[in-house]
Short mmCIF file of N, CA and C in Angstrom, two decimals:
data_model
loop_
_atom_site.label_atom_id
_atom_site.label_comp_id
_atom_site.label_asym_id
_atom_site.label_seq_id
_atom_site.Cartn_x
_atom_site.Cartn_y
_atom_site.Cartn_z
N MET N 1 -2.49 21.96 18.03
CA MET N 1 -1.72 21.05 17.18
C MET N 1 -2.62 20.50 16.07
N LYS N 2 -2.11 20.49 14.86
CA LYS N 2 -2.86 19.96 13.72
C LYS N 2 -2.94 18.43 13.80
N ARG N 3 -4.04 17.91 13.27
CA ARG N 3 -4.22 16.47 13.28
C ARG N 3 -4.13 15.90 11.85
N LEU N 4 -3.68 14.66 11.76
CA LEU N 4 -3.60 13.96 10.47
C LEU N 4 -4.10 12.54 10.67
N LEU N 5 -5.06 12.14 9.85
CA LEU N 5 -5.64 10.81 9.95
C LEU N 5 -4.99 9.88 8.93
N ILE N 6 -4.44 8.77 9.41
CA ILE N 6 -3.92 7.72 8.54
C ILE N 6 -5.04 6.72 8.35
N ALA N 7 -5.64 6.72 7.17
CA ALA N 7 -6.87 5.95 6.93
C ALA N 7 -6.55 4.54 6.45
N THR N 8 -6.23 3.67 7.39
CA THR N 8 -6.03 2.26 7.08
C THR N 8 -6.45 1.43 8.28
N THR N 9 -6.94 0.24 8.00
CA THR N 9 -7.26 -0.69 9.09
C THR N 9 -6.15 -1.71 9.28
N ASN N 10 -5.09 -1.59 8.48
CA ASN N 10 -3.95 -2.50 8.56
C ASN N 10 -2.94 -1.96 9.57
N PRO N 11 -2.74 -2.63 10.71
CA PRO N 11 -1.82 -2.12 11.73
C PRO N 11 -0.39 -1.91 11.22
N SER N 12 0.08 -2.80 10.37
CA SER N 12 1.44 -2.67 9.84
C SER N 12 1.58 -1.42 8.98
N LYS N 13 0.58 -1.16 8.14
CA LYS N 13 0.60 0.04 7.31
C LYS N 13 0.52 1.30 8.18
N PHE N 14 -0.33 1.24 9.21
CA PHE N 14 -0.45 2.40 10.10
C PHE N 14 0.87 2.69 10.79
N ASN N 15 1.52 1.66 11.32
CA ASN N 15 2.78 1.86 12.04
C ASN N 15 3.86 2.40 11.11
N GLU N 16 3.89 1.89 9.88
CA GLU N 16 4.89 2.36 8.92
C GLU N 16 4.67 3.83 8.58
N ALA N 17 3.42 4.19 8.30
CA ALA N 17 3.10 5.57 7.97
C ALA N 17 3.35 6.50 9.15
N SER N 18 2.96 6.06 10.34
CA SER N 18 3.15 6.86 11.54
C SER N 18 4.62 7.15 11.80
N ALA N 19 5.47 6.13 11.59
CA ALA N 19 6.90 6.29 11.82
C ALA N 19 7.51 7.34 10.89
N VAL N 20 7.05 7.34 9.64
CA VAL N 20 7.59 8.30 8.66
C VAL N 20 7.03 9.70 8.89
N LEU N 21 5.74 9.80 9.21
CA LEU N 21 5.07 11.11 9.25
C LEU N 21 5.13 11.79 10.62
N THR N 22 5.57 11.09 11.65
CA THR N 22 5.60 11.69 12.99
C THR N 22 6.38 13.00 12.98
N ASP N 23 5.78 14.00 13.58
CA ASP N 23 6.36 15.34 13.63
C ASP N 23 5.80 16.05 14.86
N ASP N 24 6.60 16.90 15.48
CA ASP N 24 6.12 17.54 16.70
C ASP N 24 5.02 18.57 16.45
N LYS N 25 4.74 18.84 15.17
CA LYS N 25 3.71 19.82 14.84
C LYS N 25 2.36 19.18 14.55
N ILE N 26 2.31 17.86 14.44
CA ILE N 26 1.04 17.21 14.11
C ILE N 26 0.76 16.03 15.03
N LYS N 27 -0.51 15.76 15.22
CA LYS N 27 -0.95 14.60 15.99
C LYS N 27 -1.46 13.55 15.02
N ILE N 28 -0.80 12.39 15.01
CA ILE N 28 -1.20 11.30 14.14
C ILE N 28 -2.38 10.54 14.75
N MET N 29 -3.40 10.32 13.93
CA MET N 29 -4.57 9.58 14.39
C MET N 29 -4.84 8.42 13.44
N GLY N 30 -5.58 7.43 13.92
CA GLY N 30 -5.94 6.27 13.10
C GLY N 30 -7.44 6.06 13.11
N LEU N 31 -7.90 5.16 12.27
CA LEU N 31 -9.34 4.88 12.20
C LEU N 31 -9.87 4.32 13.52
N LYS N 32 -8.98 3.70 14.30
CA LYS N 32 -9.40 3.16 15.60
C LYS N 32 -9.83 4.28 16.55
N ASP N 33 -9.40 5.51 16.28
CA ASP N 33 -9.81 6.66 17.10
C ASP N 33 -11.22 7.12 16.77
N PHE N 34 -11.79 6.55 15.69
CA PHE N 34 -13.13 6.94 15.26
C PHE N 34 -13.97 5.68 15.04
N PRO N 35 -14.42 5.06 16.13
CA PRO N 35 -15.13 3.77 16.02
C PRO N 35 -16.43 3.84 15.24
N ASP N 36 -16.96 5.04 15.03
CA ASP N 36 -18.25 5.15 14.34
C ASP N 36 -18.13 5.36 12.83
N VAL N 37 -16.90 5.52 12.33
CA VAL N 37 -16.77 5.76 10.89
C VAL N 37 -17.14 4.50 10.11
N LYS N 38 -17.72 4.72 8.95
CA LYS N 38 -18.11 3.61 8.09
C LYS N 38 -17.03 3.34 7.05
N PRO N 39 -16.78 2.08 6.71
CA PRO N 39 -15.80 1.77 5.67
C PRO N 39 -16.17 2.44 4.35
N VAL N 40 -15.16 2.90 3.63
CA VAL N 40 -15.37 3.55 2.34
C VAL N 40 -15.20 2.52 1.23
N PRO N 41 -16.21 2.30 0.41
CA PRO N 41 -16.11 1.32 -0.68
C PRO N 41 -15.02 1.70 -1.68
N GLU N 42 -14.24 0.72 -2.08
CA GLU N 42 -13.18 0.94 -3.07
C GLU N 42 -13.72 0.53 -4.44
N THR N 43 -14.38 1.47 -5.10
CA THR N 43 -15.06 1.17 -6.36
C THR N 43 -14.33 1.73 -7.58
N GLY N 44 -13.13 2.28 -7.38
CA GLY N 44 -12.39 2.87 -8.48
C GLY N 44 -11.78 1.84 -9.41
N ASP N 45 -11.39 2.30 -10.59
CA ASP N 45 -10.76 1.43 -11.58
C ASP N 45 -9.24 1.50 -11.53
N THR N 46 -8.71 2.41 -10.72
CA THR N 46 -7.26 2.57 -10.59
C THR N 46 -6.88 2.71 -9.12
N PHE N 47 -5.60 2.52 -8.83
CA PHE N 47 -5.10 2.74 -7.47
C PHE N 47 -5.38 4.18 -7.04
N LEU N 48 -5.15 5.14 -7.94
CA LEU N 48 -5.36 6.55 -7.61
C LEU N 48 -6.81 6.82 -7.24
N GLU N 49 -7.73 6.29 -8.03
CA GLU N 49 -9.15 6.52 -7.74
C GLU N 49 -9.53 5.95 -6.38
N ASN N 50 -9.07 4.74 -6.08
CA ASN N 50 -9.41 4.13 -4.79
C ASN N 50 -8.80 4.88 -3.62
N ALA N 51 -7.54 5.30 -3.77
CA ALA N 51 -6.88 6.04 -2.70
C ALA N 51 -7.61 7.36 -2.44
N PHE N 52 -8.01 8.03 -3.52
CA PHE N 52 -8.74 9.30 -3.37
C PHE N 52 -10.11 9.08 -2.74
N LEU N 53 -10.81 8.01 -3.17
CA LEU N 53 -12.12 7.72 -2.58
C LEU N 53 -12.00 7.53 -1.07
N LYS N 54 -10.97 6.81 -0.64
CA LYS N 54 -10.78 6.57 0.79
C LYS N 54 -10.42 7.85 1.53
N ALA N 55 -9.48 8.61 0.98
CA ALA N 55 -9.07 9.85 1.65
C ALA N 55 -10.25 10.83 1.75
N LYS N 56 -10.98 10.98 0.67
CA LYS N 56 -12.13 11.88 0.66
C LYS N 56 -13.24 11.38 1.58
N GLY N 57 -13.49 10.06 1.52
CA GLY N 57 -14.56 9.47 2.33
C GLY N 57 -14.32 9.59 3.81
N TYR N 58 -13.09 9.33 4.24
CA TYR N 58 -12.79 9.42 5.67
C TYR N 58 -12.66 10.86 6.13
N PHE N 59 -12.21 11.75 5.24
CA PHE N 59 -12.19 13.18 5.59
C PHE N 59 -13.62 13.69 5.80
N SER N 60 -14.52 13.29 4.91
CA SER N 60 -15.90 13.78 5.02
C SER N 60 -16.57 13.30 6.30
N GLN N 61 -16.14 12.15 6.83
CA GLN N 61 -16.73 11.62 8.05
C GLN N 61 -16.09 12.19 9.32
N THR N 62 -14.83 12.60 9.23
CA THR N 62 -14.12 13.05 10.44
C THR N 62 -13.76 14.52 10.44
N GLY N 63 -13.68 15.12 9.24
CA GLY N 63 -13.26 16.51 9.14
C GLY N 63 -11.77 16.70 9.37
N ILE N 64 -11.02 15.61 9.38
CA ILE N 64 -9.58 15.68 9.65
C ILE N 64 -8.80 15.38 8.36
N PRO N 65 -7.80 16.21 8.03
CA PRO N 65 -6.96 15.93 6.87
C PRO N 65 -6.49 14.47 6.91
N CYS N 66 -6.50 13.85 5.76
CA CYS N 66 -6.40 12.41 5.71
C CYS N 66 -5.43 11.93 4.64
N ILE N 67 -4.69 10.85 4.95
CA ILE N 67 -3.94 10.16 3.91
C ILE N 67 -4.48 8.74 3.79
N ALA N 68 -4.51 8.27 2.56
CA ALA N 68 -4.96 6.90 2.28
C ALA N 68 -4.17 6.38 1.10
N ASP N 69 -4.04 5.08 1.02
CA ASP N 69 -3.30 4.53 -0.10
C ASP N 69 -4.05 3.34 -0.70
N ASP N 70 -3.67 3.03 -1.92
CA ASP N 70 -4.16 1.81 -2.55
C ASP N 70 -3.05 1.31 -3.47
N GLY N 71 -2.90 0.02 -3.50
CA GLY N 71 -1.86 -0.55 -4.34
C GLY N 71 -2.01 -2.04 -4.43
N GLY N 72 -1.02 -2.66 -5.05
CA GLY N 72 -1.10 -4.10 -5.19
C GLY N 72 -0.03 -4.65 -6.10
N LEU N 73 -0.26 -5.84 -6.54
CA LEU N 73 0.68 -6.58 -7.37
C LEU N 73 0.17 -6.63 -8.80
N MET N 74 1.08 -6.40 -9.74
CA MET N 74 0.75 -6.50 -11.17
C MET N 74 1.70 -7.49 -11.81
N VAL N 75 1.16 -8.59 -12.31
CA VAL N 75 1.96 -9.66 -12.91
C VAL N 75 1.79 -9.62 -14.42
N ASP N 76 2.90 -9.45 -15.14
CA ASP N 76 2.82 -9.31 -16.59
C ASP N 76 2.19 -10.52 -17.26
N ALA N 77 2.53 -11.72 -16.81
CA ALA N 77 2.01 -12.95 -17.42
C ALA N 77 0.50 -13.10 -17.20
N LEU N 78 -0.04 -12.33 -16.25
CA LEU N 78 -1.48 -12.37 -15.97
C LEU N 78 -2.16 -11.10 -16.46
N ASN N 79 -1.52 -10.44 -17.44
CA ASN N 79 -2.08 -9.21 -18.03
C ASN N 79 -2.30 -8.11 -16.99
N GLY N 80 -1.38 -8.03 -16.04
CA GLY N 80 -1.47 -6.98 -15.02
C GLY N 80 -2.29 -7.33 -13.80
N ALA N 81 -2.90 -8.50 -13.81
CA ALA N 81 -3.66 -8.94 -12.63
C ALA N 81 -2.67 -9.35 -11.53
N PRO N 82 -3.11 -9.32 -10.28
CA PRO N 82 -4.45 -8.93 -9.80
C PRO N 82 -4.71 -7.42 -9.78
N GLY N 83 -3.66 -6.60 -9.83
CA GLY N 83 -3.83 -5.15 -9.98
C GLY N 83 -4.68 -4.50 -8.93
N VAL N 84 -5.62 -3.68 -9.41
CA VAL N 84 -6.45 -2.89 -8.48
C VAL N 84 -7.34 -3.77 -7.62
N HIS N 85 -7.48 -5.03 -8.02
CA HIS N 85 -8.30 -5.95 -7.23
C HIS N 85 -7.43 -6.91 -6.42
N SER N 86 -6.24 -6.46 -6.02
CA SER N 86 -5.26 -7.36 -5.42
C SER N 86 -5.76 -8.13 -4.20
N HIS N 87 -6.68 -7.55 -3.44
CA HIS N 87 -7.16 -8.26 -2.25
C HIS N 87 -8.53 -8.91 -2.46
N ARG N 88 -9.09 -8.71 -3.66
CA ARG N 88 -10.43 -9.26 -3.91
C ARG N 88 -10.51 -9.97 -5.26
N TRP N 89 -9.37 -10.26 -5.87
CA TRP N 89 -9.39 -10.75 -7.25
C TRP N 89 -9.87 -12.19 -7.38
N LEU N 90 -9.99 -12.91 -6.28
CA LEU N 90 -10.54 -14.26 -6.35
C LEU N 90 -12.07 -14.24 -6.26
N GLY N 91 -12.61 -13.02 -6.19
CA GLY N 91 -14.06 -12.87 -6.16
C GLY N 91 -14.64 -12.74 -4.78
N TYR N 92 -13.75 -12.78 -3.78
CA TYR N 92 -14.20 -12.62 -2.39
C TYR N 92 -12.99 -12.17 -1.57
N GLU N 93 -13.22 -11.80 -0.32
CA GLU N 93 -12.13 -11.36 0.56
C GLU N 93 -11.35 -12.58 1.03
N ALA N 94 -10.41 -13.01 0.21
CA ALA N 94 -9.65 -14.22 0.48
C ALA N 94 -8.60 -13.98 1.56
N ALA N 95 -8.20 -15.05 2.22
CA ALA N 95 -7.12 -14.98 3.20
C ALA N 95 -5.80 -14.73 2.48
N ASP N 96 -4.84 -14.17 3.20
CA ASP N 96 -3.55 -13.81 2.60
C ASP N 96 -2.89 -14.99 1.89
N LYS N 97 -2.86 -16.14 2.55
CA LYS N 97 -2.19 -17.30 1.95
C LYS N 97 -2.92 -17.78 0.70
N GLU N 98 -4.24 -17.68 0.70
CA GLU N 98 -5.00 -18.05 -0.49
C GLU N 98 -4.59 -17.20 -1.69
N LEU N 99 -4.40 -15.91 -1.44
CA LEU N 99 -4.02 -14.99 -2.52
C LEU N 99 -2.64 -15.32 -3.08
N ALA N 100 -1.70 -15.55 -2.18
CA ALA N 100 -0.34 -15.89 -2.61
C ALA N 100 -0.33 -17.22 -3.36
N ASP N 101 -1.02 -18.21 -2.82
CA ASP N 101 -1.06 -19.53 -3.45
C ASP N 101 -1.70 -19.47 -4.84
N ALA N 102 -2.71 -18.62 -4.99
CA ALA N 102 -3.39 -18.52 -6.28
C ALA N 102 -2.46 -18.00 -7.37
N ILE N 103 -1.62 -17.03 -7.01
CA ILE N 103 -0.64 -16.51 -7.98
C ILE N 103 0.33 -17.61 -8.38
N LEU N 104 0.86 -18.31 -7.40
CA LEU N 104 1.82 -19.38 -7.67
C LEU N 104 1.20 -20.46 -8.55
N GLN N 105 -0.04 -20.78 -8.28
CA GLN N 105 -0.73 -21.82 -9.05
C GLN N 105 -0.92 -21.39 -10.50
N LYS N 106 -1.32 -20.13 -10.70
CA LYS N 106 -1.56 -19.65 -12.06
C LYS N 106 -0.26 -19.56 -12.88
N LEU N 107 0.88 -19.40 -12.18
CA LEU N 107 2.15 -19.27 -12.89
C LEU N 107 2.95 -20.57 -12.89
N GLU N 108 2.31 -21.64 -12.47
CA GLU N 108 3.01 -22.93 -12.43
C GLU N 108 3.50 -23.30 -13.84
N GLY N 109 4.79 -23.59 -13.95
CA GLY N 109 5.37 -23.96 -15.23
C GLY N 109 5.84 -22.80 -16.08
N VAL N 110 5.54 -21.58 -15.66
CA VAL N 110 5.99 -20.38 -16.40
C VAL N 110 7.45 -20.10 -16.02
N PRO N 111 8.35 -19.97 -17.01
CA PRO N 111 9.77 -19.73 -16.71
C PRO N 111 10.00 -18.38 -16.06
N GLN N 112 11.12 -18.26 -15.33
CA GLN N 112 11.41 -17.04 -14.57
C GLN N 112 11.38 -15.78 -15.42
N GLU N 113 11.91 -15.87 -16.65
CA GLU N 113 11.99 -14.66 -17.49
C GLU N 113 10.61 -14.13 -17.89
N LYS N 114 9.57 -14.95 -17.68
CA LYS N 114 8.22 -14.50 -18.00
C LYS N 114 7.37 -14.28 -16.75
N ARG N 115 8.04 -14.22 -15.59
CA ARG N 115 7.32 -14.03 -14.32
C ARG N 115 7.49 -12.61 -13.78
N SER N 116 7.83 -11.67 -14.65
CA SER N 116 8.07 -10.28 -14.22
C SER N 116 6.81 -9.67 -13.61
N ALA N 117 7.04 -8.81 -12.63
CA ALA N 117 5.93 -8.20 -11.90
C ALA N 117 6.41 -6.93 -11.23
N ARG N 118 5.46 -6.16 -10.74
CA ARG N 118 5.81 -4.98 -9.94
C ARG N 118 4.81 -4.87 -8.80
N LEU N 119 5.30 -4.32 -7.71
CA LEU N 119 4.48 -4.16 -6.51
C LEU N 119 4.55 -2.70 -6.12
N GLY N 120 3.41 -2.09 -5.88
CA GLY N 120 3.45 -0.68 -5.53
C GLY N 120 2.06 -0.09 -5.43
N GLY N 121 2.02 1.24 -5.49
CA GLY N 121 0.72 1.89 -5.39
C GLY N 121 0.81 3.39 -5.21
N VAL N 122 -0.33 3.94 -4.84
CA VAL N 122 -0.51 5.40 -4.78
C VAL N 122 -0.90 5.81 -3.36
N MET N 123 -0.31 6.90 -2.90
CA MET N 123 -0.66 7.52 -1.62
C MET N 123 -1.31 8.87 -1.91
N VAL N 124 -2.42 9.16 -1.23
CA VAL N 124 -3.15 10.41 -1.45
C VAL N 124 -3.34 11.14 -0.13
N PHE N 125 -3.20 12.46 -0.18
CA PHE N 125 -3.54 13.33 0.96
C PHE N 125 -4.69 14.22 0.52
N TYR N 126 -5.68 14.38 1.42
CA TYR N 126 -6.82 15.25 1.11
C TYR N 126 -7.26 15.96 2.37
N ASP N 127 -7.46 17.29 2.25
CA ASP N 127 -7.88 18.08 3.42
C ASP N 127 -9.16 18.86 3.17
N GLY N 128 -9.91 18.44 2.16
CA GLY N 128 -11.14 19.14 1.83
C GLY N 128 -10.94 20.21 0.78
N GLU N 129 -9.69 20.60 0.57
CA GLU N 129 -9.37 21.64 -0.42
C GLU N 129 -8.22 21.21 -1.32
N HIS N 130 -7.18 20.66 -0.72
CA HIS N 130 -5.99 20.27 -1.48
C HIS N 130 -5.93 18.76 -1.65
N LEU N 131 -5.51 18.34 -2.83
CA LEU N 131 -5.32 16.92 -3.13
C LEU N 131 -3.87 16.71 -3.59
N LEU N 132 -3.16 15.85 -2.86
CA LEU N 132 -1.80 15.49 -3.23
C LEU N 132 -1.75 13.99 -3.49
N SER N 133 -0.91 13.59 -4.42
CA SER N 133 -0.75 12.15 -4.64
C SER N 133 0.69 11.83 -5.00
N GLN N 134 1.10 10.63 -4.69
CA GLN N 134 2.44 10.16 -5.00
C GLN N 134 2.36 8.68 -5.36
N GLU N 135 3.14 8.26 -6.36
CA GLU N 135 3.05 6.89 -6.87
C GLU N 135 4.45 6.31 -7.04
N ASN N 136 4.65 5.11 -6.52
CA ASN N 136 5.94 4.42 -6.65
C ASN N 136 5.72 2.92 -6.77
N TYR N 137 6.64 2.28 -7.48
CA TYR N 137 6.59 0.82 -7.67
C TYR N 137 7.98 0.24 -7.55
N VAL N 138 8.04 -1.03 -7.18
CA VAL N 138 9.31 -1.75 -7.15
C VAL N 138 9.20 -2.91 -8.13
N GLU N 139 10.24 -3.07 -8.95
CA GLU N 139 10.24 -4.10 -10.00
C GLU N 139 10.79 -5.41 -9.46
N GLY N 140 10.27 -6.51 -9.99
CA GLY N 140 10.76 -7.80 -9.59
C GLY N 140 10.12 -8.91 -10.40
N TYR N 141 10.07 -10.09 -9.80
CA TYR N 141 9.43 -11.22 -10.47
C TYR N 141 8.85 -12.16 -9.40
N ILE N 142 7.97 -13.04 -9.84
CA ILE N 142 7.29 -13.95 -8.93
C ILE N 142 8.13 -15.21 -8.71
N ALA N 143 8.35 -15.56 -7.46
CA ALA N 143 9.10 -16.77 -7.12
C ALA N 143 8.30 -18.00 -7.53
N ASP N 144 8.94 -19.17 -7.46
CA ASP N 144 8.23 -20.40 -7.81
C ASP N 144 7.61 -21.08 -6.58
N ARG N 145 7.78 -20.45 -5.42
CA ARG N 145 7.21 -21.00 -4.19
C ARG N 145 7.15 -19.88 -3.15
N LEU N 146 6.47 -20.16 -2.05
CA LEU N 146 6.39 -19.20 -0.96
C LEU N 146 7.76 -19.09 -0.29
N MET N 147 8.26 -17.87 -0.19
CA MET N 147 9.61 -17.65 0.34
C MET N 147 9.52 -16.97 1.71
N GLY N 148 9.12 -17.71 2.71
CA GLY N 148 9.05 -17.13 4.05
C GLY N 148 7.62 -16.94 4.52
N GLU N 149 7.52 -16.27 5.66
CA GLU N 149 6.23 -16.10 6.33
C GLU N 149 5.46 -14.92 5.76
N ILE N 150 4.15 -15.07 5.69
CA ILE N 150 3.29 -13.98 5.23
C ILE N 150 2.94 -13.09 6.42
N LYS N 151 3.26 -11.81 6.29
CA LYS N 151 2.90 -10.83 7.32
C LYS N 151 1.46 -10.41 7.06
N PRO N 152 0.60 -10.37 8.08
CA PRO N 152 -0.81 -10.03 7.88
C PRO N 152 -1.00 -8.75 7.06
N GLY N 153 -1.78 -8.86 6.00
CA GLY N 153 -2.05 -7.70 5.16
C GLY N 153 -1.09 -7.53 4.01
N PHE N 154 -0.05 -8.38 3.94
CA PHE N 154 0.94 -8.27 2.87
C PHE N 154 1.12 -9.65 2.21
N PRO N 155 0.09 -10.13 1.50
CA PRO N 155 0.11 -11.50 1.00
C PRO N 155 1.15 -11.78 -0.07
N TYR N 156 1.55 -10.76 -0.80
CA TYR N 156 2.39 -11.02 -1.97
C TYR N 156 3.89 -10.85 -1.73
N ARG N 157 4.27 -10.28 -0.61
CA ARG N 157 5.69 -10.03 -0.37
C ARG N 157 6.54 -11.31 -0.34
N PRO N 158 6.05 -12.43 0.22
CA PRO N 158 6.89 -13.63 0.25
C PRO N 158 7.02 -14.35 -1.11
N ILE N 159 6.23 -13.94 -2.10
CA ILE N 159 6.38 -14.57 -3.43
C ILE N 159 6.96 -13.58 -4.44
N PHE N 160 7.29 -12.37 -3.98
CA PHE N 160 7.79 -11.33 -4.88
C PHE N 160 9.29 -11.12 -4.63
N ILE N 161 10.09 -11.43 -5.64
CA ILE N 161 11.54 -11.23 -5.55
C ILE N 161 11.88 -9.83 -6.05
N VAL N 162 12.50 -9.02 -5.22
CA VAL N 162 12.91 -7.67 -5.61
C VAL N 162 14.16 -7.77 -6.48
N SER N 163 14.06 -7.35 -7.72
CA SER N 163 15.19 -7.49 -8.66
C SER N 163 16.44 -6.80 -8.17
N ALA N 164 16.30 -5.61 -7.62
CA ALA N 164 17.46 -4.83 -7.19
C ALA N 164 18.21 -5.48 -6.04
N LEU N 165 17.54 -6.34 -5.28
CA LEU N 165 18.14 -6.97 -4.11
C LEU N 165 18.31 -8.48 -4.28
N ASN N 166 17.62 -9.04 -5.27
CA ASN N 166 17.62 -10.48 -5.52
C ASN N 166 17.23 -11.28 -4.27
N LYS N 167 16.18 -10.79 -3.62
CA LYS N 167 15.66 -11.47 -2.43
C LYS N 167 14.17 -11.17 -2.30
N PRO N 168 13.43 -12.01 -1.56
CA PRO N 168 12.00 -11.75 -1.39
C PRO N 168 11.75 -10.44 -0.64
N PHE N 169 10.68 -9.77 -1.03
CA PHE N 169 10.32 -8.51 -0.38
C PHE N 169 10.06 -8.74 1.11
N SER N 170 9.61 -9.93 1.46
CA SER N 170 9.30 -10.24 2.86
C SER N 170 10.55 -10.35 3.72
N GLU N 171 11.73 -10.46 3.10
CA GLU N 171 12.97 -10.64 3.85
C GLU N 171 13.89 -9.42 3.79
N THR N 172 13.38 -8.31 3.31
CA THR N 172 14.21 -7.10 3.26
C THR N 172 14.43 -6.56 4.67
N THR N 173 15.61 -6.01 4.88
CA THR N 173 15.91 -5.38 6.16
C THR N 173 15.26 -3.99 6.20
N ALA N 174 15.25 -3.38 7.37
CA ALA N 174 14.68 -2.04 7.49
C ALA N 174 15.41 -1.06 6.57
N LYS N 175 16.72 -1.20 6.48
CA LYS N 175 17.51 -0.31 5.62
C LYS N 175 17.19 -0.55 4.15
N GLU N 176 17.06 -1.83 3.77
CA GLU N 176 16.72 -2.15 2.38
C GLU N 176 15.32 -1.67 2.04
N ASP N 177 14.41 -1.79 3.00
CA ASP N 177 13.04 -1.37 2.76
C ASP N 177 12.96 0.14 2.54
N GLU N 178 13.82 0.88 3.23
CA GLU N 178 13.89 2.32 3.00
C GLU N 178 14.31 2.62 1.57
N LYS N 179 15.14 1.77 1.03
CA LYS N 179 15.67 1.98 -0.33
C LYS N 179 14.66 1.62 -1.40
N VAL N 180 13.96 0.50 -1.22
CA VAL N 180 13.08 0.02 -2.29
C VAL N 180 11.59 0.08 -1.95
N GLY N 181 11.25 0.28 -0.67
CA GLY N 181 9.84 0.23 -0.26
C GLY N 181 9.02 1.35 -0.87
N PHE N 182 8.07 1.01 -1.71
CA PHE N 182 7.27 2.01 -2.42
C PHE N 182 6.43 2.84 -1.47
N ARG N 183 5.92 2.23 -0.39
CA ARG N 183 5.07 2.98 0.54
C ARG N 183 5.89 4.03 1.29
N GLN N 184 7.09 3.64 1.72
CA GLN N 184 7.95 4.61 2.40
C GLN N 184 8.35 5.74 1.46
N LYS N 185 8.63 5.41 0.20
CA LYS N 185 8.97 6.46 -0.77
C LYS N 185 7.81 7.43 -0.94
N ASN N 186 6.60 6.89 -1.09
CA ASN N 186 5.42 7.76 -1.22
C ASN N 186 5.27 8.67 -0.01
N LEU N 187 5.41 8.11 1.18
CA LEU N 187 5.25 8.89 2.40
C LEU N 187 6.32 9.98 2.53
N LYS N 188 7.56 9.61 2.27
CA LYS N 188 8.65 10.57 2.42
C LYS N 188 8.56 11.70 1.40
N GLU N 189 8.09 11.38 0.20
CA GLU N 189 7.97 12.41 -0.82
C GLU N 189 6.78 13.34 -0.55
N LEU N 190 5.76 12.81 0.11
CA LEU N 190 4.59 13.63 0.43
C LEU N 190 4.76 14.44 1.72
N LYS N 191 5.56 13.95 2.63
CA LYS N 191 5.63 14.54 3.98
C LYS N 191 5.88 16.06 3.98
N PRO N 192 6.90 16.58 3.28
CA PRO N 192 7.10 18.04 3.35
C PRO N 192 5.93 18.84 2.80
N LYS N 193 5.25 18.31 1.79
CA LYS N 193 4.10 19.00 1.22
C LYS N 193 2.92 18.98 2.20
N ILE N 194 2.75 17.84 2.87
CA ILE N 194 1.68 17.73 3.85
C ILE N 194 1.92 18.68 5.03
N LEU N 195 3.15 18.71 5.53
CA LEU N 195 3.48 19.59 6.65
C LEU N 195 3.26 21.05 6.29
N GLU N 196 3.58 21.39 5.06
CA GLU N 196 3.37 22.77 4.60
C GLU N 196 1.89 23.13 4.61
N LEU N 197 1.04 22.21 4.16
CA LEU N 197 -0.41 22.48 4.12
C LEU N 197 -1.02 22.49 5.51
N LEU N 198 -0.43 21.73 6.44
CA LEU N 198 -0.98 21.64 7.79
C LEU N 198 -0.54 22.79 8.69
N LYS N 199 0.37 23.63 8.22
CA LYS N 199 0.85 24.73 9.06
C LYS N 199 -0.30 25.68 9.39
#
């Protein structure tokens, strides 16, 4: 049976990817299966570069075909920030609530029509020979306050209103998330190509 490594330390991201990619022809593995692997530095200037660095870095350490992603929040009023630095844009590895609160603080007093933003990113597959990538985003705007609970690893969802649904990303149902969720879209669009390469 072929193996596929989902290269993330975020349990929620791993579970989401595993649910979409599960197939009787492949064995899904996670970084927890390789306790000796070293973290891959995210030094790229774009989501694509970072996703590729991670996929290539973890493949080189394990020899197993790998998927990795990188993404974040881009706020128009902040010139696209936090962008590629979404989890480190305060200059350090800030807690999820700190990140969400910082966005709200910077946009304090900014009217709704100028709070437009998008949330999304890039998924990459790499097997040492083939490189696949997929990119999707969901459009919306930043709320004026925290709208619900922050799920670990997803600091911006409770402050991001999905325009198509007119509700916070953190409150989408499983069915709605299938419709607008950029990560699920990336995974579903890559899955048939990945299965073909893993045959």
